[in-house]
PDB file of C-alpha atoms in Angstrom:
ATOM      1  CA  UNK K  20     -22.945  18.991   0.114  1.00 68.00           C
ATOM      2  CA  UNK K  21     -26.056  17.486  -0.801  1.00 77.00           C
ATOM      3  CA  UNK K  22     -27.194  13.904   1.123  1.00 82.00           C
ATOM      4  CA  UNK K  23     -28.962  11.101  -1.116  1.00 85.00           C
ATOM      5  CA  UNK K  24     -30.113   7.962  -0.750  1.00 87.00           C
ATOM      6  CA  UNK K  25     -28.537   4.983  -2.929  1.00 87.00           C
ATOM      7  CA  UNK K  26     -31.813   3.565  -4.598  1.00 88.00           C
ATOM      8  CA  UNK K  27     -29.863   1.125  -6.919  1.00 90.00           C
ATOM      9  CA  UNK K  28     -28.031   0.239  -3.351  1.00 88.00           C
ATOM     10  CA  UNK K  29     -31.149  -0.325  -1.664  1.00 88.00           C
ATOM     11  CA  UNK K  30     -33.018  -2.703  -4.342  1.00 89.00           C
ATOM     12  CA  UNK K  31     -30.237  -4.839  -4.595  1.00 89.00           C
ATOM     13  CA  UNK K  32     -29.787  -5.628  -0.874  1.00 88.00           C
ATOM     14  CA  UNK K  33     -33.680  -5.755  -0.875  1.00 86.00           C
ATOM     15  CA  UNK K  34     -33.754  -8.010  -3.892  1.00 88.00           C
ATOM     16  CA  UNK K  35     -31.520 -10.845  -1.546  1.00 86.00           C
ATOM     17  CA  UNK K  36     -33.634 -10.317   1.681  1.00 83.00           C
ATOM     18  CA  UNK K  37     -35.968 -13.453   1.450  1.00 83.00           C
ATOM     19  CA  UNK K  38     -37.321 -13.482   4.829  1.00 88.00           C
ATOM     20  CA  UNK K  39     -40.063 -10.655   5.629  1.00 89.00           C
ATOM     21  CA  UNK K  40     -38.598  -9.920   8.566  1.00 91.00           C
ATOM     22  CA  UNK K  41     -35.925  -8.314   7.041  1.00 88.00           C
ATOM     23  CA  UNK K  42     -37.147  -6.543   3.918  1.00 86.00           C
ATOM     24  CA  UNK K  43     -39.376  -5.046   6.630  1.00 90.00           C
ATOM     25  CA  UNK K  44     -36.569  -3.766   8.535  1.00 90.00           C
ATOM     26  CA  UNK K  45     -34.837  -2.462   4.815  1.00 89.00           C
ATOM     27  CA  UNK K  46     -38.194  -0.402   4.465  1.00 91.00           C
ATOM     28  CA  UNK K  47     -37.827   0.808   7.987  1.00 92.00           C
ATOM     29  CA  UNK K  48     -34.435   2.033   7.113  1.00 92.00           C
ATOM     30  CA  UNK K  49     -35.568   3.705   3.728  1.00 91.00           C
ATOM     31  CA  UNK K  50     -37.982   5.751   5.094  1.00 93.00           C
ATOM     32  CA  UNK K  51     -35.469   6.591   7.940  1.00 94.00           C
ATOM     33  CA  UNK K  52     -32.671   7.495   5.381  1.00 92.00           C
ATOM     34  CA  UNK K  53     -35.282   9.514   3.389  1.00 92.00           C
ATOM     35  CA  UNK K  54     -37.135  11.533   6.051  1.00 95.00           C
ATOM     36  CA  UNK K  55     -33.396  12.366   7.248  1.00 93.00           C
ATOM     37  CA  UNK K  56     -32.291  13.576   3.522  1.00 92.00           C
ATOM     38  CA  UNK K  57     -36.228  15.801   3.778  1.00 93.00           C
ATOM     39  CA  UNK K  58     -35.336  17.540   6.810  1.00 93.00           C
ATOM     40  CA  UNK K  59     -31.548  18.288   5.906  1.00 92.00           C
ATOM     41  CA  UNK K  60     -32.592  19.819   2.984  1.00 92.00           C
ATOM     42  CA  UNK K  61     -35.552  21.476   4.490  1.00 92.00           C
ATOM     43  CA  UNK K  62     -32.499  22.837   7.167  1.00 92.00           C
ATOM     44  CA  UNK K  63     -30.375  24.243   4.422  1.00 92.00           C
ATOM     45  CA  UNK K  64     -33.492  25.914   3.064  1.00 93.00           C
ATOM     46  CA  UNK K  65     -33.949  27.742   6.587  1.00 94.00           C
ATOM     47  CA  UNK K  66     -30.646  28.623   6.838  1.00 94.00           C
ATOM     48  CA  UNK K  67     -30.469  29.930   3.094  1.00 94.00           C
ATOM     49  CA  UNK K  68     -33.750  32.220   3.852  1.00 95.00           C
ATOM     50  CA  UNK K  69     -32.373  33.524   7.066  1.00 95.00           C
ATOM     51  CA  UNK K  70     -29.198  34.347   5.372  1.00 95.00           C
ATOM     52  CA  UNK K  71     -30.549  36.304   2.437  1.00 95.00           C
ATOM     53  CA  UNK K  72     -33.276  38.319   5.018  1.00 95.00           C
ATOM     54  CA  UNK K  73     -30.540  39.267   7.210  1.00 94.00           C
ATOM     55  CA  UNK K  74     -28.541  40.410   4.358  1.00 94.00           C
ATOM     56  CA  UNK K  75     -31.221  42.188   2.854  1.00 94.00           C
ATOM     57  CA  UNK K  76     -32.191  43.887   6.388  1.00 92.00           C
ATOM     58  CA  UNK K  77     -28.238  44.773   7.057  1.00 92.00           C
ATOM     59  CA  UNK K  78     -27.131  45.775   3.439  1.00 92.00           C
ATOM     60  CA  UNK K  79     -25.744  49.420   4.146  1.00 91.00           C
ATOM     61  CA  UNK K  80     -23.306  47.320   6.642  1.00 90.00           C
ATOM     62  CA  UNK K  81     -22.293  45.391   3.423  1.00 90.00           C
ATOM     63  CA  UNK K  82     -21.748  47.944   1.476  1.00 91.00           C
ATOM     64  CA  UNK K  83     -20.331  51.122   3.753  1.00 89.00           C
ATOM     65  CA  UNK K  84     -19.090  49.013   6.707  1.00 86.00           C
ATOM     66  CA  UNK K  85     -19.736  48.377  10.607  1.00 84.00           C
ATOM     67  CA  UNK K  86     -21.151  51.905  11.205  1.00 82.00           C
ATOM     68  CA  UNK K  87     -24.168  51.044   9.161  1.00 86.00           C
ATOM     69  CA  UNK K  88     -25.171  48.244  10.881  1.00 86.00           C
ATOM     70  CA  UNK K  89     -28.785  48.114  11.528  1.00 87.00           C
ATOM     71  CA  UNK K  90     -30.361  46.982  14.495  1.00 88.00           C
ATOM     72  CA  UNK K  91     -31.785  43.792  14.214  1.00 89.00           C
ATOM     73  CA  UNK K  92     -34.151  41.200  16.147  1.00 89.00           C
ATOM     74  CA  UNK K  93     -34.863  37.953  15.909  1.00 91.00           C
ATOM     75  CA  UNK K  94     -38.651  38.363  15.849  1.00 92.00           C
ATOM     76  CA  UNK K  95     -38.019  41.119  12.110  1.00 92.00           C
ATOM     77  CA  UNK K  96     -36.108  37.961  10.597  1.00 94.00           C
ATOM     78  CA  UNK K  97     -38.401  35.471  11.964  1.00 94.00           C
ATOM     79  CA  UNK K  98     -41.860  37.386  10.573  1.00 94.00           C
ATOM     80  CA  UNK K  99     -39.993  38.565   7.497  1.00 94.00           C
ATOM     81  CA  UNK K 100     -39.700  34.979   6.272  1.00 94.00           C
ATOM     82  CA  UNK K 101     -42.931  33.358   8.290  1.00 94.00           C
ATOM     83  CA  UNK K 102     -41.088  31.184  11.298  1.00 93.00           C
ATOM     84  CA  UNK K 103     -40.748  31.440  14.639  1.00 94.00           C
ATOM     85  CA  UNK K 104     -38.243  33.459  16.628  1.00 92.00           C
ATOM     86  CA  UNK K 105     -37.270  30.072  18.083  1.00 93.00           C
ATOM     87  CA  UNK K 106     -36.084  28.247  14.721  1.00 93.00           C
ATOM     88  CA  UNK K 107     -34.256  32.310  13.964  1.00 93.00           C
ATOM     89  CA  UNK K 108     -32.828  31.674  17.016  1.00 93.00           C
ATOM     90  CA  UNK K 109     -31.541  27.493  16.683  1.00 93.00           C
ATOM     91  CA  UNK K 110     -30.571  28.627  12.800  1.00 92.00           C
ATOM     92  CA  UNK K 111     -28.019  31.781  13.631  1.00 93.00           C
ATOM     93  CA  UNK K 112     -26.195  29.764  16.560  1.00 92.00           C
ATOM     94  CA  UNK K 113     -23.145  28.733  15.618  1.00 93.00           C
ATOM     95  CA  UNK K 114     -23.534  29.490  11.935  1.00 93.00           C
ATOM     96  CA  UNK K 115     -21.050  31.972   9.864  1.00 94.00           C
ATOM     97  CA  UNK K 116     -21.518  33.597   6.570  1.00 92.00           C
ATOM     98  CA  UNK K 117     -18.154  34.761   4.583  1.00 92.00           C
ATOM     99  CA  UNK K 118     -18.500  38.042   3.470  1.00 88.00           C
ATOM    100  CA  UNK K 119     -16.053  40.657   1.462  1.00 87.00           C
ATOM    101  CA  UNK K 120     -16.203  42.429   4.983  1.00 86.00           C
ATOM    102  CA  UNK K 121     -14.972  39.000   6.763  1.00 90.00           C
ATOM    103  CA  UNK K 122     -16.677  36.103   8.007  1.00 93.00           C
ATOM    104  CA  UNK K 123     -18.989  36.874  11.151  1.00 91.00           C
ATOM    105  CA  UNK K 124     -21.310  34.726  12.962  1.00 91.00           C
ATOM    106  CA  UNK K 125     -24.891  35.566  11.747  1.00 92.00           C
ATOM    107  CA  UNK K 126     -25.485  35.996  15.502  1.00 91.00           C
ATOM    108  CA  UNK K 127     -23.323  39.395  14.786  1.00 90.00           C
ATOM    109  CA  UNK K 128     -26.114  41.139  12.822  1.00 91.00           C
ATOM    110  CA  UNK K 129     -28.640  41.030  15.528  1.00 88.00           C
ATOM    111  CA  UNK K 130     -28.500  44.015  18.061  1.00 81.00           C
ATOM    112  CA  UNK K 131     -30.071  46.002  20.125  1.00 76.00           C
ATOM    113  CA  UNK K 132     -30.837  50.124  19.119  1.00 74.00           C
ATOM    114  CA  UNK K 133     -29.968  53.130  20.281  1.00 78.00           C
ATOM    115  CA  UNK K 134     -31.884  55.729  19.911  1.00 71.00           C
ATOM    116  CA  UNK K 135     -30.577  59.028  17.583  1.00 70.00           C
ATOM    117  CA  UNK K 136     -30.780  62.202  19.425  1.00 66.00           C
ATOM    118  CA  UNK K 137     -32.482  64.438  16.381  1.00 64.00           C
ATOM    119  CA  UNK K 138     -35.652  61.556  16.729  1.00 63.00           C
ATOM    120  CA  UNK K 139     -34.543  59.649  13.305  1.00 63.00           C
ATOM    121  CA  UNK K 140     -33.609  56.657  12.750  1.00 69.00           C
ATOM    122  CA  UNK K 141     -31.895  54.053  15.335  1.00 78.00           C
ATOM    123  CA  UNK K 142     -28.515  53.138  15.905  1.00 82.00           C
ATOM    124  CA  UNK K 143     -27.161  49.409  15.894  1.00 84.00           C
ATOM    125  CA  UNK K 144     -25.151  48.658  19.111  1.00 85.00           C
ATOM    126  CA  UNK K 145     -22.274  47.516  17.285  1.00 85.00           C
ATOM    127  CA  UNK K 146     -22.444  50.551  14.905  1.00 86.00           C
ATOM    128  CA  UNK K 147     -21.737  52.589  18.298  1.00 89.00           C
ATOM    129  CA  UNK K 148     -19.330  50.466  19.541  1.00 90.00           C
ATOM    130  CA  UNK K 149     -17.634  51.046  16.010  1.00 89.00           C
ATOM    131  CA  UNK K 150     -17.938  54.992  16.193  1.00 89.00           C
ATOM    132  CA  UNK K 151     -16.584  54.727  19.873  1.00 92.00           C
ATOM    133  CA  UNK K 152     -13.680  52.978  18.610  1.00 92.00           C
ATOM    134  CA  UNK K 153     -12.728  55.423  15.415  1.00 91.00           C
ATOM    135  CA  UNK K 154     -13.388  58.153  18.103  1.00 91.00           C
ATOM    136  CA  UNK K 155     -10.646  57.253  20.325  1.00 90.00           C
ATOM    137  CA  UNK K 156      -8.213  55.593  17.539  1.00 90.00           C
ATOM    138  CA  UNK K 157      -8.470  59.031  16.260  1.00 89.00           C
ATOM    139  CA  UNK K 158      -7.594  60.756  19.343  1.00 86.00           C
ATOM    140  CA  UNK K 159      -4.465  63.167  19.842  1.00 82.00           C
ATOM    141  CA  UNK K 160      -1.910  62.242  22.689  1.00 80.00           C
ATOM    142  CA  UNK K 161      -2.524  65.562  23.857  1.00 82.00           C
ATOM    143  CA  UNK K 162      -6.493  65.600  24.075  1.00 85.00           C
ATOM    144  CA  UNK K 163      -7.266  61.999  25.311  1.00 87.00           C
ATOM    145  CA  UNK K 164     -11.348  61.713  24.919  1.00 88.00           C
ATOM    146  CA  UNK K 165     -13.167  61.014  27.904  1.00 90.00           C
ATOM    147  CA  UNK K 166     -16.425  59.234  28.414  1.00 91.00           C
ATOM    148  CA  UNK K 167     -18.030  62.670  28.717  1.00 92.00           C
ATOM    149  CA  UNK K 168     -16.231  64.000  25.648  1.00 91.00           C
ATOM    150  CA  UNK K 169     -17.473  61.084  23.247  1.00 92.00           C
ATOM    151  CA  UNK K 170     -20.803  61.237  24.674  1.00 91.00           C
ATOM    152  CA  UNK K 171     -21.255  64.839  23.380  1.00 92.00           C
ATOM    153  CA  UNK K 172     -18.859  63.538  19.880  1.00 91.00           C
ATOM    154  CA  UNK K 173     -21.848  60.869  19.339  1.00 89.00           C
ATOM    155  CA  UNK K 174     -24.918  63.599  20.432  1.00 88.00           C
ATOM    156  CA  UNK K 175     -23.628  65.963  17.274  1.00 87.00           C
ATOM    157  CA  UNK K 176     -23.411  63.106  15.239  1.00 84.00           C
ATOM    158  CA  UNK K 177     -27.026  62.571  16.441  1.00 84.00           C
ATOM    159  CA  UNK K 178     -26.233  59.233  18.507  1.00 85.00           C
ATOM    160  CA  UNK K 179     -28.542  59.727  21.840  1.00 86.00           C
ATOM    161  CA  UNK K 180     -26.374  58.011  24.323  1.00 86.00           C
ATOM    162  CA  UNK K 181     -25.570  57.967  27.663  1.00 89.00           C
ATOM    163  CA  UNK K 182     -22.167  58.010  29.560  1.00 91.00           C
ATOM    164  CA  UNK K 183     -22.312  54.520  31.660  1.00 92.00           C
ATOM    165  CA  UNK K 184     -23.379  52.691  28.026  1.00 90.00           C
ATOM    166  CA  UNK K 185     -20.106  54.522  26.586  1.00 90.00           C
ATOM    167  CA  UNK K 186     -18.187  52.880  29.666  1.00 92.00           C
ATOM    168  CA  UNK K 187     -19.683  49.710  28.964  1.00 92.00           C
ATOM    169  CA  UNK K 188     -18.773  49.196  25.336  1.00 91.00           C
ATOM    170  CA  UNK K 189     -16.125  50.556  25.995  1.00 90.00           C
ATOM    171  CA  UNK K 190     -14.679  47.942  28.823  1.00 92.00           C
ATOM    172  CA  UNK K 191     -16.211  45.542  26.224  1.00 90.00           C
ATOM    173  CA  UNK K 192     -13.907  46.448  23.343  1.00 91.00           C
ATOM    174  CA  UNK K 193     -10.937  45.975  25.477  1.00 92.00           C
ATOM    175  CA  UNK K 194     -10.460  50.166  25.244  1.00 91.00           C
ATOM    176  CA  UNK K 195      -9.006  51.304  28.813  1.00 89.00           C
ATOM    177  CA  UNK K 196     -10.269  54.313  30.620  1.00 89.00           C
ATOM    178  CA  UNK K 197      -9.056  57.462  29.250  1.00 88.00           C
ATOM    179  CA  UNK K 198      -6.104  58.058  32.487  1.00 88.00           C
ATOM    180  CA  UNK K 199      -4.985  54.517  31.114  1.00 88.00           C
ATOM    181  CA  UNK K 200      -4.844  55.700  28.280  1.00 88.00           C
ATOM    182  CA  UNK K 201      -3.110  58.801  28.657  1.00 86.00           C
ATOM    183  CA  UNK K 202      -0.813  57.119  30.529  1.00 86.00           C
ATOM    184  CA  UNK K 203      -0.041  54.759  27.644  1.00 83.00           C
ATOM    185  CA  UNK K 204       0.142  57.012  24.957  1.00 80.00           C
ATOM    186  CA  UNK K 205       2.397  59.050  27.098  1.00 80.00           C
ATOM    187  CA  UNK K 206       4.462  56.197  27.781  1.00 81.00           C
ATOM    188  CA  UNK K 207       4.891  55.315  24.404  1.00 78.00           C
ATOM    189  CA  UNK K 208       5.678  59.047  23.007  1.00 71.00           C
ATOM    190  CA  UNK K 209       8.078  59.690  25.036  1.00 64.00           C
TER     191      UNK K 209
END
């Protein structure tokens, strides 16, 4: 929603001030209203930029989904559109974008990389995260993946990754070891 000023408001309480005193103050509060209704809009215009560079930067996640996700800094965003890292930084926090994929925070589209393990491109951390995930929802009762086992899954599909950082996101998607698992999946087949 757009903020304004009421102008027609504002000369008619000015037009009954008499003392100088208070049309002083009125001007005061004018300037106050109108510098505030500057730097909303200016806001909105950071926020609008930021948005459309990030979805520029990450459109292969828009249109093929998580495993496409770029990785992302601040500091790209923040030189793309000529600001600092800081303001990138203050404008992603706490700010969503609705998208035909969901609604994420735009925090979401910045990660870190992995490297690829044929010396192309880099991987998003979330994109690996994502493959880790397919990898083991995919997985047969009978030939439960283990760290070791998706490390070499991701090194064919050229993802250059170690086994303690397939541990870690693993532990941080919730995804128990793979004896847990086993044990589950046994548990629930039979």
């Amino acid at each position: 929603p757009r903020v304004l000023v009421n102008n027609e408001y504002y000369t008619t309480v000015l037009s009954k001030a008499v003392d100088k005193k208070d049309k002083s103050y009125l001007s005061e509060q004018m300037q106050a209203a109108s510098w505030l209704v500057r730097a909303l809009d200016q806001r909105a215009q950071t926020i609008l930029k930021t948005a459309a560079a990030i979805i520029e930067e990450q459109d292969p996640f828009f249109l093929y989904g998580i495993e496409f996700l770029r990785p992302l800094t601040l500091k790209d965003i923040a030189e793309e559109i000529d600001m600092h890292e800081s303001t990138i930084s203050r404008v992603t926090s706490n700010k969503y974008i609705g998208t035909p994929r969901g609604i994420f925070e735009l925090k979401y589209f910045f990660s870190s990389s992995i490297s690829s393990a044929d010396g192309g491109g880099a991987y998003s951390s979330e994109a690996v995260k994502a493959k880790i995930k397919t990898l083991i929802d995919q997985e047969d009762v009978k030939a439960i993946l283990s760290d070791d086992a998706i490390v070499t899954h991701l090194k064919a599909e050229g993802v250059d990754v170690a086994r303690r950082t397939v541990a870690k996101y693993r532990e941080a998607l919730n995804i128990p070891s793979s004896v847990q698992r086993r044990k589950i999946k046994k548990n629930l087949a039979g």
